[in-house]
mmCIF file of C-alpha atoms in Angstrom:
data_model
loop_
_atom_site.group_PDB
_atom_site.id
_atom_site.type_symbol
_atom_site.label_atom_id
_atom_site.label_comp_id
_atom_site.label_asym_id
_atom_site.label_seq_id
_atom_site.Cartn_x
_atom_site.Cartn_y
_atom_site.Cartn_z
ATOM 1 C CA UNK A 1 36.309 63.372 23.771
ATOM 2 C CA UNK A 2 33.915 64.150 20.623
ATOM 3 C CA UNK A 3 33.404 68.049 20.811
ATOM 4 C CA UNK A 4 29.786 69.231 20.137
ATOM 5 C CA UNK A 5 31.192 71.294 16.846
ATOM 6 C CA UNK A 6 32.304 67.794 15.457
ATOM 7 C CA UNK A 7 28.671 66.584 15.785
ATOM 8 C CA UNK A 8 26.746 69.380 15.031
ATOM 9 C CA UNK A 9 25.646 67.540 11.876
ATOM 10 C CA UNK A 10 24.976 64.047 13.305
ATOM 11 C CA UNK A 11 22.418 61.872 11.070
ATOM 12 C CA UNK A 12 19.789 59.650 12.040
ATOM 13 C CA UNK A 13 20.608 56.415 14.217
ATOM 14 C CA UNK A 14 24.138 58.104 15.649
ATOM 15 C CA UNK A 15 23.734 56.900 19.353
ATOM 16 C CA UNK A 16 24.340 53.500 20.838
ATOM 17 C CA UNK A 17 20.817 52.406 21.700
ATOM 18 C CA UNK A 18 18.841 55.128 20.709
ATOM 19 C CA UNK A 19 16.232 55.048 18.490
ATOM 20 C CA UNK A 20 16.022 57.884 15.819
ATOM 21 C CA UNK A 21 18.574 60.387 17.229
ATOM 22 C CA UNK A 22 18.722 63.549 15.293
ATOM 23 C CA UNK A 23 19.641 67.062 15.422
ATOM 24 C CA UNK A 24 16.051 69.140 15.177
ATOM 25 C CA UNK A 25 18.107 72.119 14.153
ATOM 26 C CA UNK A 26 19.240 73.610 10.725
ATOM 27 C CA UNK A 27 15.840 74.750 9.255
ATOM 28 C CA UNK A 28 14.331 78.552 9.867
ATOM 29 C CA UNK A 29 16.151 80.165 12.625
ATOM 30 C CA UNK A 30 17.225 77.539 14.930
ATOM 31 C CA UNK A 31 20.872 76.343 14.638
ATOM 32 C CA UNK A 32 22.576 72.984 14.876
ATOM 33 C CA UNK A 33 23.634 71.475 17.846
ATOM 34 C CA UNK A 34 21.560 73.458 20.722
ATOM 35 C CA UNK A 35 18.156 70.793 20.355
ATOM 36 C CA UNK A 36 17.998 67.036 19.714
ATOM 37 C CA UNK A 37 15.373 64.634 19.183
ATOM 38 C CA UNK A 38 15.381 60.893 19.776
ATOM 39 C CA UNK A 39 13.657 57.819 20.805
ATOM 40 C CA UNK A 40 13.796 56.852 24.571
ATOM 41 C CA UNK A 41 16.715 56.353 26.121
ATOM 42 C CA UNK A 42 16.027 53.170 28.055
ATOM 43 C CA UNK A 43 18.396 50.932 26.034
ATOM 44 C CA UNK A 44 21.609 53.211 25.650
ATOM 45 C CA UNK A 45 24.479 51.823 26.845
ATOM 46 C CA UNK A 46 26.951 53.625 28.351
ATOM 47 C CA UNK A 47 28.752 54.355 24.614
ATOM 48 C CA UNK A 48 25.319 56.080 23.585
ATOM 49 C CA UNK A 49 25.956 58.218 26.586
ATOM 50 C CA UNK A 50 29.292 59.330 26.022
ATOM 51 C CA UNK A 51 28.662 60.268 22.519
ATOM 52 C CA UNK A 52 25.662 62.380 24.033
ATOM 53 C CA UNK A 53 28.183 63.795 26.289
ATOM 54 C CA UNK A 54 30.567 64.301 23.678
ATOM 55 C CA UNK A 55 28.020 66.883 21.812
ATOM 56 C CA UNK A 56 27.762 68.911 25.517
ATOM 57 C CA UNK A 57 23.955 67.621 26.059
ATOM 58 C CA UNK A 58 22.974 69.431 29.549
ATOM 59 C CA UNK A 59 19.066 68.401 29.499
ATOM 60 C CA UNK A 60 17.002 65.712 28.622
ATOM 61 C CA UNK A 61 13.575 66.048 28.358
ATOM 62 C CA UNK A 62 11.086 63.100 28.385
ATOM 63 C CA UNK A 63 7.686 63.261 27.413
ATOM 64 C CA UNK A 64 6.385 59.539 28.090
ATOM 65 C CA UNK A 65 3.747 58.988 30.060
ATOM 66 C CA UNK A 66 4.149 58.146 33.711
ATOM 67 C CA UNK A 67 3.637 54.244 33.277
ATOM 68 C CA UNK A 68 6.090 54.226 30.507
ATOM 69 C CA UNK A 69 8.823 56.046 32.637
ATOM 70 C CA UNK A 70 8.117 53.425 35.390
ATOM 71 C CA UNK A 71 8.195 50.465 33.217
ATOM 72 C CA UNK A 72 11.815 51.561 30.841
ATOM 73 C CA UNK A 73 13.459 54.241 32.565
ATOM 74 C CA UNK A 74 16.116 56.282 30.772
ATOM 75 C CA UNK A 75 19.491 54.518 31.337
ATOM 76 C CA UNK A 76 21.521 57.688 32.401
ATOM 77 C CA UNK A 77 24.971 56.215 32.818
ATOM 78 C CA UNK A 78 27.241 58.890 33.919
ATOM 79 C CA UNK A 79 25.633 61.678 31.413
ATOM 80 C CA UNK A 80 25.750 64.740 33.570
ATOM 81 C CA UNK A 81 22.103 66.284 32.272
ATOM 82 C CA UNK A 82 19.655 67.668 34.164
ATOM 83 C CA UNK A 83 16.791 65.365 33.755
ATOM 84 C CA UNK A 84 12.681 66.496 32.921
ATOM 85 C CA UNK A 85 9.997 64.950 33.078
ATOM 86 C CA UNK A 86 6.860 66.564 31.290
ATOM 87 C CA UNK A 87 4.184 64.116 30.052
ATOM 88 C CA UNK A 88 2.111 65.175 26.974
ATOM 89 C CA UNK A 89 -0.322 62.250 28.009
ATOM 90 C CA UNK A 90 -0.426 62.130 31.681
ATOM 91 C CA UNK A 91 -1.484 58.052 31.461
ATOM 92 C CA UNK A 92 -0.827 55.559 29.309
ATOM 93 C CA UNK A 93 -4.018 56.006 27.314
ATOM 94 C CA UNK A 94 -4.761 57.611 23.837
ATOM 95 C CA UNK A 95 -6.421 57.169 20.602
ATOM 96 C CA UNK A 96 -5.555 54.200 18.732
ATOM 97 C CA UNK A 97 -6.056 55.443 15.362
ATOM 98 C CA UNK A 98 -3.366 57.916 13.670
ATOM 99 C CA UNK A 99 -6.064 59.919 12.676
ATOM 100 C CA UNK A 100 -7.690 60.852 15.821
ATOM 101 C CA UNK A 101 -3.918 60.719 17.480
ATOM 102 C CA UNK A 102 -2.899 63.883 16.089
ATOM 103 C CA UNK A 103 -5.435 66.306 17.327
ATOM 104 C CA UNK A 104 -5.377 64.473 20.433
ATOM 105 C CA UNK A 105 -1.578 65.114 20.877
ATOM 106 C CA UNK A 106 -1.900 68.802 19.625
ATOM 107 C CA UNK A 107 -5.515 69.605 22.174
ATOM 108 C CA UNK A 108 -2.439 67.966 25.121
ATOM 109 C CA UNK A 109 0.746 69.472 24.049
ATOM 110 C CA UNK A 110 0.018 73.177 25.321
ATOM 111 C CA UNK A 111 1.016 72.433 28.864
ATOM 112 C CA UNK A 112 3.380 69.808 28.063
ATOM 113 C CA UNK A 113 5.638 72.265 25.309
ATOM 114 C CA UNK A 114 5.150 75.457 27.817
ATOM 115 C CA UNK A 115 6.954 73.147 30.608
ATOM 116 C CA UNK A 116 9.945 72.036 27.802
ATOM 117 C CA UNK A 117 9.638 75.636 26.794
ATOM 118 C CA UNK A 118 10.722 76.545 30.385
ATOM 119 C CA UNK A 119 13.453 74.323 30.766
ATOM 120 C CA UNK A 120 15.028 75.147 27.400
ATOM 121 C CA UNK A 121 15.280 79.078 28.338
ATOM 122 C CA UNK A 122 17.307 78.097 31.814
ATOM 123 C CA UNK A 123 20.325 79.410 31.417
ATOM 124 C CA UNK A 124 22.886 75.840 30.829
ATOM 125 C CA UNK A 125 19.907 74.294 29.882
ATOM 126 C CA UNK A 126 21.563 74.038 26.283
ATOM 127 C CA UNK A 127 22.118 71.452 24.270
ATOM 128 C CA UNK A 128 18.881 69.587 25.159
ATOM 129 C CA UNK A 129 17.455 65.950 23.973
ATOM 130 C CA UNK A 130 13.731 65.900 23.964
ATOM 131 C CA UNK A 131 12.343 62.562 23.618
ATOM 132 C CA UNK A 132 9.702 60.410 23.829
ATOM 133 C CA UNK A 133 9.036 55.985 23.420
ATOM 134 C CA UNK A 134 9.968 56.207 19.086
ATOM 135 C CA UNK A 135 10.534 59.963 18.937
ATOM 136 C CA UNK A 136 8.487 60.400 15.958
ATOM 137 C CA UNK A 137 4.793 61.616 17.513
ATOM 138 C CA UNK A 138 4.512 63.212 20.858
ATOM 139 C CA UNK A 139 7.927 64.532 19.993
ATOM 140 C CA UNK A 140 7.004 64.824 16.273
ATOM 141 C CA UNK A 141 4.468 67.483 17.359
ATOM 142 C CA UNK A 142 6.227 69.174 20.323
ATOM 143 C CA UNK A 143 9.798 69.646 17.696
ATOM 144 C CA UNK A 144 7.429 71.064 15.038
ATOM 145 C CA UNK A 145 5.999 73.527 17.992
ATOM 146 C CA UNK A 146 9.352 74.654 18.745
ATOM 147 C CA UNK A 147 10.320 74.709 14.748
ATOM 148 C CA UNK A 148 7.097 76.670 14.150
ATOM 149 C CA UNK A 149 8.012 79.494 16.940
ATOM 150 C CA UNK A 150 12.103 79.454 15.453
ATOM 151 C CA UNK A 151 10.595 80.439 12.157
ATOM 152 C CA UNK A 152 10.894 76.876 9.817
ATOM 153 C CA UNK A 153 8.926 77.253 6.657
ATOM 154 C CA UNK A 154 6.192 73.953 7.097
ATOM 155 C CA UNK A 155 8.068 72.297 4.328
ATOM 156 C CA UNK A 156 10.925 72.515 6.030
ATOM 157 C CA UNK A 157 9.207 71.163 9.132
ATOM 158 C CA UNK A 158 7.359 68.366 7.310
ATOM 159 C CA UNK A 159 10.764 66.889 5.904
ATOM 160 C CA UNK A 160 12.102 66.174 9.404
ATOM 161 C CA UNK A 161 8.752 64.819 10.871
ATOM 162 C CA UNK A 162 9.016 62.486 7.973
ATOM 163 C CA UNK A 163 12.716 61.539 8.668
ATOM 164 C CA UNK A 164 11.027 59.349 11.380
ATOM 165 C CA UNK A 165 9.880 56.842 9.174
ATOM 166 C CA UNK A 166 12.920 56.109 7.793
ATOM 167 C CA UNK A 167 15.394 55.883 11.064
ATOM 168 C CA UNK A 168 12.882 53.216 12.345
ATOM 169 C CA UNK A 169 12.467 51.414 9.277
ATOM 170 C CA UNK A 170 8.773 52.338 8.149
ATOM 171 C CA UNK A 171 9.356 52.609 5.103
ATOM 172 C CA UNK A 172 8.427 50.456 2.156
ATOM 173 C CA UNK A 173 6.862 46.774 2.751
ATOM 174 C CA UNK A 174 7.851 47.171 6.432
ATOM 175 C CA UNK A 175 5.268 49.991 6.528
ATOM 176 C CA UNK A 176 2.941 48.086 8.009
ATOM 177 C CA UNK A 177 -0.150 48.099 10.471
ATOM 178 C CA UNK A 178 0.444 46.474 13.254
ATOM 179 C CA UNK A 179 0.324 46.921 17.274
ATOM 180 C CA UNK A 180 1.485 49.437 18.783
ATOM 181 C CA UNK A 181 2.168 53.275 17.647
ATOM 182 C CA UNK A 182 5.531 52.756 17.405
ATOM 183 C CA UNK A 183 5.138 50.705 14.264
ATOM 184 C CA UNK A 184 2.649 52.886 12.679
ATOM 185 C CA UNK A 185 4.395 55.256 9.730
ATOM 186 C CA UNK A 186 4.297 59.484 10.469
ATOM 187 C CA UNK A 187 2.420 61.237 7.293
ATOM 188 C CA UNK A 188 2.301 64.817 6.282
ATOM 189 C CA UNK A 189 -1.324 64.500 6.637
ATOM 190 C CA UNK A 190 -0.790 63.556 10.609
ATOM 191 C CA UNK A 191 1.820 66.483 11.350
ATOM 192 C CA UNK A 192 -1.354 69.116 9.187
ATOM 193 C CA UNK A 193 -3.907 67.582 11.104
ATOM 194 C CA UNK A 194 -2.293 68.369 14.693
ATOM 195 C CA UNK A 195 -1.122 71.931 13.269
ATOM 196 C CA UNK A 196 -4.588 72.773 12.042
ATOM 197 C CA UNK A 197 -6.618 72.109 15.423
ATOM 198 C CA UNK A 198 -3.860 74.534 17.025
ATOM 199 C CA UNK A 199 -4.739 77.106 14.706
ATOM 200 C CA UNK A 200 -8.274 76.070 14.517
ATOM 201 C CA UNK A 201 -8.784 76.958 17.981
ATOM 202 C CA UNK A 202 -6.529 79.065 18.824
ATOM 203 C CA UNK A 203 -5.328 81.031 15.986
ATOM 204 C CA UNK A 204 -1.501 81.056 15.879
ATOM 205 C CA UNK A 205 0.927 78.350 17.292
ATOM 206 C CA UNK A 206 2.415 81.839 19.891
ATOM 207 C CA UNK A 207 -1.525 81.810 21.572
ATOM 208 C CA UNK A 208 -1.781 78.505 21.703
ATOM 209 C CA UNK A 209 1.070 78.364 24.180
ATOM 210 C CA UNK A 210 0.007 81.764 25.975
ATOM 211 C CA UNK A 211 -2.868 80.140 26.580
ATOM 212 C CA UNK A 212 -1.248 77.285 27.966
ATOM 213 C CA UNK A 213 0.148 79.574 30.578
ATOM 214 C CA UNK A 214 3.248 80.932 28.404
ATOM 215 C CA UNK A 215 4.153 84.292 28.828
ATOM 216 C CA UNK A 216 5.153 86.584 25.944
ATOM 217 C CA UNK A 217 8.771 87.191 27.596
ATOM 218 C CA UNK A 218 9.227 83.435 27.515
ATOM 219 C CA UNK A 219 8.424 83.107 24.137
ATOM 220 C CA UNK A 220 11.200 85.869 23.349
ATOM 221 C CA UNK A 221 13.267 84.364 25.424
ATOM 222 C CA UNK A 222 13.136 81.099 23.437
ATOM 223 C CA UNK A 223 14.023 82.686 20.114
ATOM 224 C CA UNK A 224 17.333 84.179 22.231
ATOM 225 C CA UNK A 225 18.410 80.780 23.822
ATOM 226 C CA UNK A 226 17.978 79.095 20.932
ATOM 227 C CA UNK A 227 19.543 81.429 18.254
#
């Protein structure tokens, strides 16, 4: 079996069947190997899930909407994870244009990023995988929450947002507009607008969440589990 040390630095596109895998760790003061990003997990075969077991993944958080769980289910296989579900959008329904997305995702995530919050200071609950249908927007804003509270500079932060576009192929002439959000290219502008309506309203990215119902002690507690 892989150990999690051999993985630690895993690139883009690693896992059988998973879209844009990568480790969200190694900027600020969060480590590698203890949180994961990735597309949904509905196609993984049961390789993708022993190399998810072979980095010592114990939780896997999704943050599709309810229809979209229904419809493509994660394919656990024999992955021993305790499994979360914690919707950013409750139903299938959001704004079509990039633009408008962002804000919409950020005025959402509070509850959604508390909840993951929760489950990542569980004691076991580390390594974790959160993911969403591409990986690159409702988990694009939730990872930069989390990178935000661990101390990543926004530059630093920005660079893996971006990393999106090029583990799904959005880059270039096949950067184009078509159906769907999972075709549509991440920006830096997208990633600023959703970071400036949480400090717009509520400051700081830390009272945004205690607002949300976080509590200061789970906030510290975050920074421990994850450093």
């Amino acid at each position: 079996m892989i150990t999690r040390t051999d993985r630690s630095d895993c690139a883009c596109n690693d896992v059988p069947g998973v879209r844009n895998f990568r480790d969200a760790g190694g900027i600020g003061s969060l480590p590698r190997g203890v949180l994961y990003r990735s597309g949904a997990l509905d196609a993984m075969p049961p390789e993708g899930a022993r190399y998810l077991a072979g980095l010592g993944l114990r939780s896997v958080i999704d943050l599709r909407s309810a229809p979209e769980v229904a419809a493509r289910p994660d394919r656990r296989h024999d992955l021993g994870c305790e499994h979360s579900h914690f919707p950013l959008f409750v139903e299938q329904r959001w704004p079509e244009d990039q633009r408008e997305l962002y804000p919409a995702m950020a005025e959402h995530a509070g509850r959604s990023t508390v909840a993951v919050i929760r489950r990542l200071i569980v004691p076991g609950a580390l390594p974790a995988l959160v993911h969403c249908a591409s990986g690159k927007d409702r988990t694009g804003v939730t990872v930069a929450v989390l990178q935000t509270l661990l101390n990543a500079s926004e530059a630093e932060i920005t660079e893996d947002f971006l990393r999106s576009n090029t583990a799904l192929g959005l880059t270039g002439a096949s950067a184009v507009s078509q159906a769907g959000h999972g075709t549509h290219p991440v920006t830096r502008t997208h990633l600023l607008h959703a970071m400036i309506w949480i400090r717009g309203h509520y400051g700081s990215v830390p009272d945004y969440l205690l607002a949300h119902g976080a509590e200061e002690a789970e906030l510290r507690a975050l920074h421990t589990a994850l450093t």
